[in-house]
Coordinates of C-alpha atoms and ligand atoms in Angstrom, one line a residue:
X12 CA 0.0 0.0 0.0
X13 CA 1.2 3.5 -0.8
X14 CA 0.3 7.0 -1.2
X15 CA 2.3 7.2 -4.4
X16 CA 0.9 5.8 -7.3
X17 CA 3.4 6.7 -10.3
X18 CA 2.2 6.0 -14.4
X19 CA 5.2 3.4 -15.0
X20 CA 5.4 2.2 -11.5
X21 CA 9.2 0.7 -10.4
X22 CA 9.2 -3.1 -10.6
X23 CA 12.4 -3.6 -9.3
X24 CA 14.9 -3.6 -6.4
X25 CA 18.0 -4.4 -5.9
X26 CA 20.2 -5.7 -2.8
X27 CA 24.1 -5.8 -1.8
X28 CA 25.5 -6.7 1.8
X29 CA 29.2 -7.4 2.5
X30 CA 30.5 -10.9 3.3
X31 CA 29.8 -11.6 6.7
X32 CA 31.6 -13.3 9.4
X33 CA 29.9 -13.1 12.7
X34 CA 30.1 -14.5 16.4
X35 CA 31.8 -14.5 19.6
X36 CA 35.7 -14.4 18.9
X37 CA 35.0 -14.4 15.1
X38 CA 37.6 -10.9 15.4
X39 CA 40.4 -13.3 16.1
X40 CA 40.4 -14.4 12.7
X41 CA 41.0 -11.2 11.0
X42 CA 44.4 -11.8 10.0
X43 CA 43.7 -15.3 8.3
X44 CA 41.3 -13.2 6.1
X45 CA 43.7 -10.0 5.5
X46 CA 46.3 -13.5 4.1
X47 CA 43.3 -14.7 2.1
X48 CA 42.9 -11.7 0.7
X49 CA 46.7 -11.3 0.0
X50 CA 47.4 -8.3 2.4
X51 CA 51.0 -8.2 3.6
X52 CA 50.6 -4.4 5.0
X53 CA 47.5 -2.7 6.2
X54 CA 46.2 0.3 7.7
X55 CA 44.2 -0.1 11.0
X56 CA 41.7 2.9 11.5
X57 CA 40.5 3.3 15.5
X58 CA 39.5 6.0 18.2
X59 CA 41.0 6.7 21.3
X60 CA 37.9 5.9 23.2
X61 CA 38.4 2.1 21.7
X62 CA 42.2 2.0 21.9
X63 CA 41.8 2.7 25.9
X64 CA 40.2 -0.8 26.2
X65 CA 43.3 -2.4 24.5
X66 CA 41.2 -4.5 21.5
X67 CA 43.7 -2.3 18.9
X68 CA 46.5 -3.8 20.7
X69 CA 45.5 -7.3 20.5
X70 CA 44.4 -7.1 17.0
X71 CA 47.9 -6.0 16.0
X72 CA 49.6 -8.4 17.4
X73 CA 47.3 -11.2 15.9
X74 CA 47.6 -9.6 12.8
X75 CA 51.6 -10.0 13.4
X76 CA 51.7 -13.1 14.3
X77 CA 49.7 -14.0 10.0
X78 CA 52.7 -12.2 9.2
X79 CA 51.5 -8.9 8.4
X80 CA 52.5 -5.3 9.1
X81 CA 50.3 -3.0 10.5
X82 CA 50.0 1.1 11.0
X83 CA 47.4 1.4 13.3
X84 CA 46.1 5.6 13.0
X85 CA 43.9 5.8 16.3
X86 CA 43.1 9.4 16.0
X87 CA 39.5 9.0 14.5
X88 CA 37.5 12.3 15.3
X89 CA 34.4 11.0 17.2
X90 CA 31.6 11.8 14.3
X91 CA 33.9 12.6 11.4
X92 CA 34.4 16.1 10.0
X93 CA 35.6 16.9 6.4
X94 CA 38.8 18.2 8.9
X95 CA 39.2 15.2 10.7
X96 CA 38.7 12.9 7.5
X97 CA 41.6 15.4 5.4
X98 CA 44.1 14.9 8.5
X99 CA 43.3 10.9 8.4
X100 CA 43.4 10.9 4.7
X101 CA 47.1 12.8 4.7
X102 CA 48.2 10.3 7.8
X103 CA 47.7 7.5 4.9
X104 CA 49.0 9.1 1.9
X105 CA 52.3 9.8 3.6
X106 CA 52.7 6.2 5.6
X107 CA 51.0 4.1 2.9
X108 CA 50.9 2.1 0.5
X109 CA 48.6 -0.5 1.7
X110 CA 47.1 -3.4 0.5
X111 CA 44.1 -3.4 2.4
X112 CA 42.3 -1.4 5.4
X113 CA 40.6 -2.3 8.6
X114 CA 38.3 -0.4 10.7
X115 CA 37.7 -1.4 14.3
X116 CA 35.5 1.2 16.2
X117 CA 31.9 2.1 16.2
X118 CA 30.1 4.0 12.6
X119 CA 33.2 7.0 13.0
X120 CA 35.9 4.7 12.7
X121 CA 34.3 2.7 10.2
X122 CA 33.5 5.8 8.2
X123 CA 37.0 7.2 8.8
X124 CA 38.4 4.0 7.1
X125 CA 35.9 4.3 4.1
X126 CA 36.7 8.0 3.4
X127 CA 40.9 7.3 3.8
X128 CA 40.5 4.1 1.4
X129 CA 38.7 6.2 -0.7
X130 CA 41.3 9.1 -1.2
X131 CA 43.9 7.3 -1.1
X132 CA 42.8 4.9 -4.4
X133 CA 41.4 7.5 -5.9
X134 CA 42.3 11.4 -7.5
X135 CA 40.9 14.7 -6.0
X136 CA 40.5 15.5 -2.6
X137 CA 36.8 15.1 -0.4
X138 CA 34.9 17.5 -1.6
X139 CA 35.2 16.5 -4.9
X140 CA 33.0 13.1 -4.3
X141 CA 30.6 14.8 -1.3
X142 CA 27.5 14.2 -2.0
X143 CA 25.9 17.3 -4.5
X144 CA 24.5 20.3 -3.6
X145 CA 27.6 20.4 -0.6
X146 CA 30.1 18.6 -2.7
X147 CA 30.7 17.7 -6.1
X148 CA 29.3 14.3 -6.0
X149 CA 32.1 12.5 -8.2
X150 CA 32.0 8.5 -8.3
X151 CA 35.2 7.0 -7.6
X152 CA 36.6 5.6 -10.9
X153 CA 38.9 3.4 -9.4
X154 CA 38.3 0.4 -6.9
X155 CA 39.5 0.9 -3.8
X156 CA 41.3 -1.4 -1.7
X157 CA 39.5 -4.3 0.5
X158 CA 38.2 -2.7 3.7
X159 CA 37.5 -5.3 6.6
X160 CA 34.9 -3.5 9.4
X161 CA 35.1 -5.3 12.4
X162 CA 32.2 -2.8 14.8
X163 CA 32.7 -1.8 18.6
X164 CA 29.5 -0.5 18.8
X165 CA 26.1 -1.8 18.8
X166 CA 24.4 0.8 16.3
X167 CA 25.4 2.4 13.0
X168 CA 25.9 -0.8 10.4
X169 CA 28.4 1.1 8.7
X170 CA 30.0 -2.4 8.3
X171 CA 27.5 -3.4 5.4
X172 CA 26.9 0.1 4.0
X173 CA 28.0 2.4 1.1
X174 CA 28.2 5.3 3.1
X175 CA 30.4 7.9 4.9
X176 CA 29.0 10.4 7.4
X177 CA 30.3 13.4 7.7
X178 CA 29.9 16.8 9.3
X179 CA 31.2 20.0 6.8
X180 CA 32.2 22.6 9.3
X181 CA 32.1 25.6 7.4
X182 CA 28.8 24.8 6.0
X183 CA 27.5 23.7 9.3
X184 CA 26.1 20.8 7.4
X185 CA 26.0 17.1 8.4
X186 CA 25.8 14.7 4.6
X187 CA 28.3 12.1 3.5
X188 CA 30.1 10.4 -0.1
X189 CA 27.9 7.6 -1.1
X190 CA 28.6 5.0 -3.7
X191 CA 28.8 0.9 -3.8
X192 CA 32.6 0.9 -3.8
X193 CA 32.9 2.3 -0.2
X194 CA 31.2 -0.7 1.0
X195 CA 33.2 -2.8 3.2
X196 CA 34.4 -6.3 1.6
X197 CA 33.9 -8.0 4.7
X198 CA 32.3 -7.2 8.2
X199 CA 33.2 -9.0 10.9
X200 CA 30.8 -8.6 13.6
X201 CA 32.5 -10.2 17.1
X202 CA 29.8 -9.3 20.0
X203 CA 32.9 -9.4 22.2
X204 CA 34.5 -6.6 20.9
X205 CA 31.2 -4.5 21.7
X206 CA 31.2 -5.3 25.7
X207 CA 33.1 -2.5 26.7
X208 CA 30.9 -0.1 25.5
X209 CA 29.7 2.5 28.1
X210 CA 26.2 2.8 28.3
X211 CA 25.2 6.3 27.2
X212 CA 26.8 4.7 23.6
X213 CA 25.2 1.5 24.1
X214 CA 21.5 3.6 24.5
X215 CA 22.5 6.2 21.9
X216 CA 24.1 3.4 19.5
X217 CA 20.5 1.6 20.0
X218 CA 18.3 4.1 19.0
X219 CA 20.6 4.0 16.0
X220 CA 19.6 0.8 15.2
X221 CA 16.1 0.8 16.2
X222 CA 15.4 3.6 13.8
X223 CA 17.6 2.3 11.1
X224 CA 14.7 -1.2 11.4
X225 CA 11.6 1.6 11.6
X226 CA 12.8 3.7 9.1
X227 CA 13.4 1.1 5.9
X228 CA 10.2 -1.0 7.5
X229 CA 8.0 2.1 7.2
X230 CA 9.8 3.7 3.8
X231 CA 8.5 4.3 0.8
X232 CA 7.9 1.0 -0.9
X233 CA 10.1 0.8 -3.7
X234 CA 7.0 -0.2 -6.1
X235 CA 5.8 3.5 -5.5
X236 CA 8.9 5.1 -7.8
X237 CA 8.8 5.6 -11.4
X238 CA 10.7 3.0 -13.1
X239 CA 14.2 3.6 -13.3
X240 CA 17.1 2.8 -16.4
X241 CA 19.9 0.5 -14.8
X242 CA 22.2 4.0 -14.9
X243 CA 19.8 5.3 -12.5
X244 CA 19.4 3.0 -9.9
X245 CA 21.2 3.8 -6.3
X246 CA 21.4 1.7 -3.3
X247 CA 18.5 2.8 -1.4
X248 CA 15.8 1.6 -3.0
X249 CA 13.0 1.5 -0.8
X250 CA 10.9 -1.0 1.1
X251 CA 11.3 -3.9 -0.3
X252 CA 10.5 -7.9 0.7
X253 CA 14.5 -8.5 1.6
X254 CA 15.6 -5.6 3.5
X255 CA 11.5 -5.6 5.7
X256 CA 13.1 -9.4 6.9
X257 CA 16.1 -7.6 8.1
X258 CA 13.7 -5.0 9.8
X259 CA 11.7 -7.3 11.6
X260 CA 14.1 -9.6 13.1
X261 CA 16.0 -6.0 14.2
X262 CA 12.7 -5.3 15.9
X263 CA 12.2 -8.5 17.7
X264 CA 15.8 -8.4 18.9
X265 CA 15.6 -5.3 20.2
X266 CA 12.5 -6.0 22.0
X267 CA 14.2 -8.5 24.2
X268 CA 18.1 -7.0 24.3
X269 CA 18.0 -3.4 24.3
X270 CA 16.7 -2.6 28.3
X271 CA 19.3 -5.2 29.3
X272 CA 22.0 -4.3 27.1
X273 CA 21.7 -0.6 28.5
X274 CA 21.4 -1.8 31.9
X275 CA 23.9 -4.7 32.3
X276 CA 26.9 -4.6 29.7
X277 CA 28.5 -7.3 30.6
X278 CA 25.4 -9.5 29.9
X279 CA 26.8 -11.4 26.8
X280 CA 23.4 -12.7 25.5
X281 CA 21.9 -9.4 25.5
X282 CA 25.0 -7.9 23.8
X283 CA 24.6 -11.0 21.6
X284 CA 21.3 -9.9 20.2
X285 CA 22.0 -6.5 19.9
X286 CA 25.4 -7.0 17.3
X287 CA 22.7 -9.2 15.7
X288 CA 20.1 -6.5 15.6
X289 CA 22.6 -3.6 14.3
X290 CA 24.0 -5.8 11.8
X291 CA 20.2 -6.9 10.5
X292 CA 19.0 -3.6 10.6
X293 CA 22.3 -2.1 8.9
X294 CA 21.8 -5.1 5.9
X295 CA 18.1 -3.6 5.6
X296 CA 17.9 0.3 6.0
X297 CA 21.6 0.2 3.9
X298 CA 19.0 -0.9 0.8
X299 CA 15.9 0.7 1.6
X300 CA 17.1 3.9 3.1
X301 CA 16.1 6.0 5.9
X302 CA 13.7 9.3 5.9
X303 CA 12.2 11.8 8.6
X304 CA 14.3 11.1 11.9
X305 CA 17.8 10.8 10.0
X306 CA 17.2 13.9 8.0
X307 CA 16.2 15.6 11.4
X308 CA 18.9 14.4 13.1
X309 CA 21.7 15.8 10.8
X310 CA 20.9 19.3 11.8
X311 CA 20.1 18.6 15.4
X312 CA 23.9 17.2 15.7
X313 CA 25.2 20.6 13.7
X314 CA 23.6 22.9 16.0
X315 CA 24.8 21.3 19.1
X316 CA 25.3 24.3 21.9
X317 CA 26.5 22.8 24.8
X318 CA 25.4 19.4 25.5
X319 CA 27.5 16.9 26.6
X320 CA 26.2 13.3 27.2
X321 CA 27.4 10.4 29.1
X322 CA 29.8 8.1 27.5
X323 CA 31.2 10.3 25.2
X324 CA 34.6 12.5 25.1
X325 CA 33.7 15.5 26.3
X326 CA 36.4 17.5 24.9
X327 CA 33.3 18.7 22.7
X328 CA 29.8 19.4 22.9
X329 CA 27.5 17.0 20.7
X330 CA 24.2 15.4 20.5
X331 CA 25.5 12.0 19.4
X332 CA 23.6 10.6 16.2
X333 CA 21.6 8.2 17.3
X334 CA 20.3 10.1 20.4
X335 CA 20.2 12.9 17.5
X336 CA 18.2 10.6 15.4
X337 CA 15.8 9.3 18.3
X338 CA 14.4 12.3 19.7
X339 CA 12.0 13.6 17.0
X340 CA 11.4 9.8 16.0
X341 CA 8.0 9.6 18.2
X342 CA 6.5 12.7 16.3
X343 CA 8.1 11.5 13.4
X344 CA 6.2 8.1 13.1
X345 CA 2.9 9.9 14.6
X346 CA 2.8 11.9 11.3
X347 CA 3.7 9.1 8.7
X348 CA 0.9 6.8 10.2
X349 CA -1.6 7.4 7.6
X350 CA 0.5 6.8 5.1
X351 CA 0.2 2.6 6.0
X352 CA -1.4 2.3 10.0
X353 CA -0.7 -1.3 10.0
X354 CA 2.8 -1.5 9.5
X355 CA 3.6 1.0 12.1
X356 CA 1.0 -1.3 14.5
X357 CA 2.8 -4.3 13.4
X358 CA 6.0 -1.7 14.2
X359 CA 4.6 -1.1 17.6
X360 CA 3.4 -4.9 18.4
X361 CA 7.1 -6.0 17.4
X362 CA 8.9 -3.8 20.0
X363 CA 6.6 -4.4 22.5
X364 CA 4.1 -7.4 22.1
X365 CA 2.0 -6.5 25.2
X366 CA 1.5 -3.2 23.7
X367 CA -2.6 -2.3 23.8
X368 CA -3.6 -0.6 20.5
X369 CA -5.9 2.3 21.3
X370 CA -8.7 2.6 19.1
X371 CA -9.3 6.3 19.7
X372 CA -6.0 7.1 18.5
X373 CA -3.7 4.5 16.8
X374 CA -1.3 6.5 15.6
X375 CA 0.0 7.3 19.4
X376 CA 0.4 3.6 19.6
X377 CA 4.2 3.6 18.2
X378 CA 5.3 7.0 19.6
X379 CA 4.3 5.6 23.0
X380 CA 5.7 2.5 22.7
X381 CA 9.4 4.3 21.4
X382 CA 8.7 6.7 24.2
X383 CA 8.6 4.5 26.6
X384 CA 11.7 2.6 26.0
X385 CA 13.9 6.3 25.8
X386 CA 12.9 6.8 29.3
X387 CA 13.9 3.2 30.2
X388 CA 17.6 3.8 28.4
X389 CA 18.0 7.3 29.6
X390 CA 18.0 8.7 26.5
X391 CA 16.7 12.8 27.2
X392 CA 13.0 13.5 26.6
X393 CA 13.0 15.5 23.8
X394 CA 15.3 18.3 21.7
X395 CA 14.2 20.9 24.7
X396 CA 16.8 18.4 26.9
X397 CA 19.7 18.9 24.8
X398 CA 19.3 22.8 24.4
X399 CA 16.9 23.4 21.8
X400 CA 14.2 25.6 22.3
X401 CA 10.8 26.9 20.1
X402 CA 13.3 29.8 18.5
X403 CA 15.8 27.0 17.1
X404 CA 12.9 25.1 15.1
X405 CA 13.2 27.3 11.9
X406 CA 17.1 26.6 12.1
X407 CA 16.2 22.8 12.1
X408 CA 13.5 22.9 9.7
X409 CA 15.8 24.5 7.3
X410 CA 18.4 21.9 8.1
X411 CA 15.9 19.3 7.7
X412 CA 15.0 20.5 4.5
X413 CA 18.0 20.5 2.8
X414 CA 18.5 16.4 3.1
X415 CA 15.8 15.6 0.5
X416 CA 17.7 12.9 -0.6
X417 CA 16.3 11.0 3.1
X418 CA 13.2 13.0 2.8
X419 CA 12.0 11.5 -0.8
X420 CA 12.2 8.0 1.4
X421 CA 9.2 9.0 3.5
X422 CA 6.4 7.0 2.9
X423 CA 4.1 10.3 2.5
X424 CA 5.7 13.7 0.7
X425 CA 7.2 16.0 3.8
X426 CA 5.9 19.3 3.6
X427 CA 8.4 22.5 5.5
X428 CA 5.0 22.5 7.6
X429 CA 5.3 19.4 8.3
X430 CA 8.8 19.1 10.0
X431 CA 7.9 22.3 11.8
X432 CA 5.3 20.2 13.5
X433 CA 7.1 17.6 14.2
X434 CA 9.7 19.8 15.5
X435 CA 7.8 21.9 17.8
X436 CA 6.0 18.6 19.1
X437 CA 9.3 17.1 20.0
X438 CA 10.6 19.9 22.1
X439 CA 9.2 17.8 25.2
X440 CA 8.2 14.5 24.3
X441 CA 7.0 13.4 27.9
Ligands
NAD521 N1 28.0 4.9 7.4 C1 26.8 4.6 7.9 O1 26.1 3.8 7.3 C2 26.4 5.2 9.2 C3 25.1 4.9 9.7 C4 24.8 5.5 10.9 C5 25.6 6.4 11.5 N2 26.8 6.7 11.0 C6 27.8 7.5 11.7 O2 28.5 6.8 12.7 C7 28.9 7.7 13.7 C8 28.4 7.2 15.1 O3 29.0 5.9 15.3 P1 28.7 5.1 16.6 O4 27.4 5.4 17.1 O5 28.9 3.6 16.2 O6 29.7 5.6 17.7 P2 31.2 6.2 17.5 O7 32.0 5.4 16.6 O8 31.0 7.7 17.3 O9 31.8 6.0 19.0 C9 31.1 6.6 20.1 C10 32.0 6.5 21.4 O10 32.0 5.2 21.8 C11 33.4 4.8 22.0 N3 33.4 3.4 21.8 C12 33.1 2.7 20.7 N4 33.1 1.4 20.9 C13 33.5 1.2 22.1 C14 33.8 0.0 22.9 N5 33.6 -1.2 22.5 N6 34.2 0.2 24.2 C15 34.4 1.5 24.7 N7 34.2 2.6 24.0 C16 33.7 2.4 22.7 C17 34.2 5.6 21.0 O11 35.5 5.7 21.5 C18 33.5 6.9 21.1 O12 33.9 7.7 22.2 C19 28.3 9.1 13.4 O13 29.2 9.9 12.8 C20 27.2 8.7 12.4 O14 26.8 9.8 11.5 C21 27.2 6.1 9.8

């Protein structure tokens, strides 16, 4: 069902994924792959915040002992800026070459590692391929070398997508480089690498994935775009039958892991299911695409003032992305519900099957239901808690705006009124 009905309606999609290796100490086999794949030196790409709890360490030395040589560059700016990518970028031009790169850290590691392996394969500097209006939106012509994600984090699914995230500081603009090639070759997802995560980024990390499952479960079906020539197609594609399967089993995961995860980290089944959920969810909204809560989020997380939230350096003030993401999600999903009511009840019934469905007003029953679960986690109850106010909702609207790429993924067209609303609504959510 849709609310888009085009003339020479779209009768296919399409669907790419990494190779996956997944499972408790599945990270100590990363140098038996790097061999397979003929690596003899490699770039390793981490944070500080992940090199304090020593997994960089031990991955080097495993990665010795295949007999290979590794640079490890652990100075990844937490949520990339075109700054912090150019300084990474020159790290690897002057200690490379490389035959391969690994990324072990949470979605700005990852997206670090994408962005070096991309300028350092290919001509031009970053803005060159950023994605148009902010950048020139240039497709790498070359490959780039094999890029092996192994995740710290329990959120982004950067490890199975094509894109790079990054904030442009001088255009106060969060949008990223997207094309197949950045995709990593292989993800290895190892649960136990993601135990150490504090639990401000396990909650924030979570809403990441939770909206990444909502998002592609409740986008625009791909059935509802015109018909596209085999030059045109991109990777998000809309709803479609593979990527709702990811969706739903990220849903029903979350249902049972996320309150724990939050709550106990060192609870290994709960950190289990939730590398499962990120990486389902990342396999799914990384084809279908996101919509209304990412393109909010972008300028949410650019007009940080002053907040500074647990688990994070705080060196600098930011609204992490997936707490950035989260917290006009409720309103967000309150105004697509017409556009399909039972998927966002199924939604709702998936996250929480005890949930009571009130007849009076349905479309309350998924806000409540995400709503209820931010106040579990501690995630803050609205924009108004990380220093927005009613005079900042024109600057977000106008942010919000601007990523139409995310907003022509919304299962209804997105009026400025519209994201005003939801906006203004999500000032205090409860
Ligand atoms: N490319 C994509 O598909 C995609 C998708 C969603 C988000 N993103 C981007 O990813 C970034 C957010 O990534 P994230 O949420 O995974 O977090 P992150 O990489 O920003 O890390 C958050 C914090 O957690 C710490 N950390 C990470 N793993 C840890 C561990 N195991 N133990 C202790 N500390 C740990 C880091 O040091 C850092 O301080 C944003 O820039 C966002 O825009 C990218």
């Amino acid at each position: 069902m849709s609310l888009y009905a085009p003339a020479n309606a779209e009768s296919v999609f399409t669907y790419g994924s990494p190779r996956l290796k997944f499972g408790p100490g599945s990270s100590s086999e990363l140098g038996f792959e790097l061999a397979s794949l003929g690596a003899r030196r490699v770039l390793l790409v981490t944070d500080a915040g992940v090199a304090a709890t020593g997994a960089p360490e031990r991955i080097v030395k495993q990665v010795s002992d295949a007999g290979i040589e590794t640079v490890t560059y652990a100075s990844t700016h937490v949520e990339p800026t075109d700054a912090s990518l150019s300084d990474a970028i020159a790290f690897a031009r002057d200690r490379g070459p490389f035959d391969a790169v690994v990324a072990l850290g949470g979605g700005s590691s990852i997206d670090t590692a994408k962005a070096v392996n991309l300028l350092t394969t290919n001509d031009g500097d970053l803005m060159d391929y950023i994605n148009a209006p902010v950048g020139a939106g240039r497709a790498p012509a070359k490959a780039l070398l094999p890029l092996v994600a192994l995740p710290t984090t329990t959120g982004t699914g950067s490890e199975s997508t094509t894109i790079c995230v990054l904030d442009v500081l001088d255009q106060h603009v969060k949008t990223g480089i997207s094309h197949p090639r950045l995709r990593p070759e292989l993800a290895i997802v190892d649960p136990e690498l993601t135990m150490s995560q504090p639990s401000g980024v396990t909650a924030a990390a979570g809403m990441d994935i939770l909206c990444h499952a909502l998002e592609s479960w409740t986008a625009r079906p791909y059935t509802s775009y015109e018909r596209k020539q085999p030059e045109q197609r991109v990777p998000y594609c809309g709803s479609n039958p593979v990527s709702d399967v990811w969706a739903e089993k990220a849903m029903r995961l979350l249902a049972g892991s996320f309150r724990t995860a939050v709550r106990d980290g060192d609870d290994g089944t709960a950190r289990h299911e939730m590398a499962l959920a990120a990486t389902f969810a990342g396999m799914g909204f990384g084809n279908a695409g996101v919509h209304v809560p990412h393109a909010n989020a972008y300028p949410i997380a650019g007009l940080v003032r002053d907040f500074r939230p647990d688990g994070y350096p705080s060196a600098e003030p930011m609204v992490p992305h997936g707490m950035a993401v989260s917290l006009t999600a409720p309103e967000a999903f309150r105004f697509t519900f017409d556009a399909d009511p039972q998927r966002h009840l199924d939604a709702a019934r998936m996250l929480d099957p005890t949930v009571e469905v009130d007849v009076a007003d349905p479309s309350g029953v998924l806000p409540s239901v995400l709503t209820a679960l931010m106040r579990d986690i501690g995630i803050p109850n609205g924009i108004g808690a990380v220093g927005f106010g009613p005079g900042d909702v024109d600057a977000i609207v106008s942010g919000t705006m601007k990523q139409q790429r995310l907003l022509a993924t919304a299962p209804k067209p997105v009026s400025e009124q519209d994201v005003a609303g939801i906006v203004e609504r999500s000032i205090t959510l409860w």
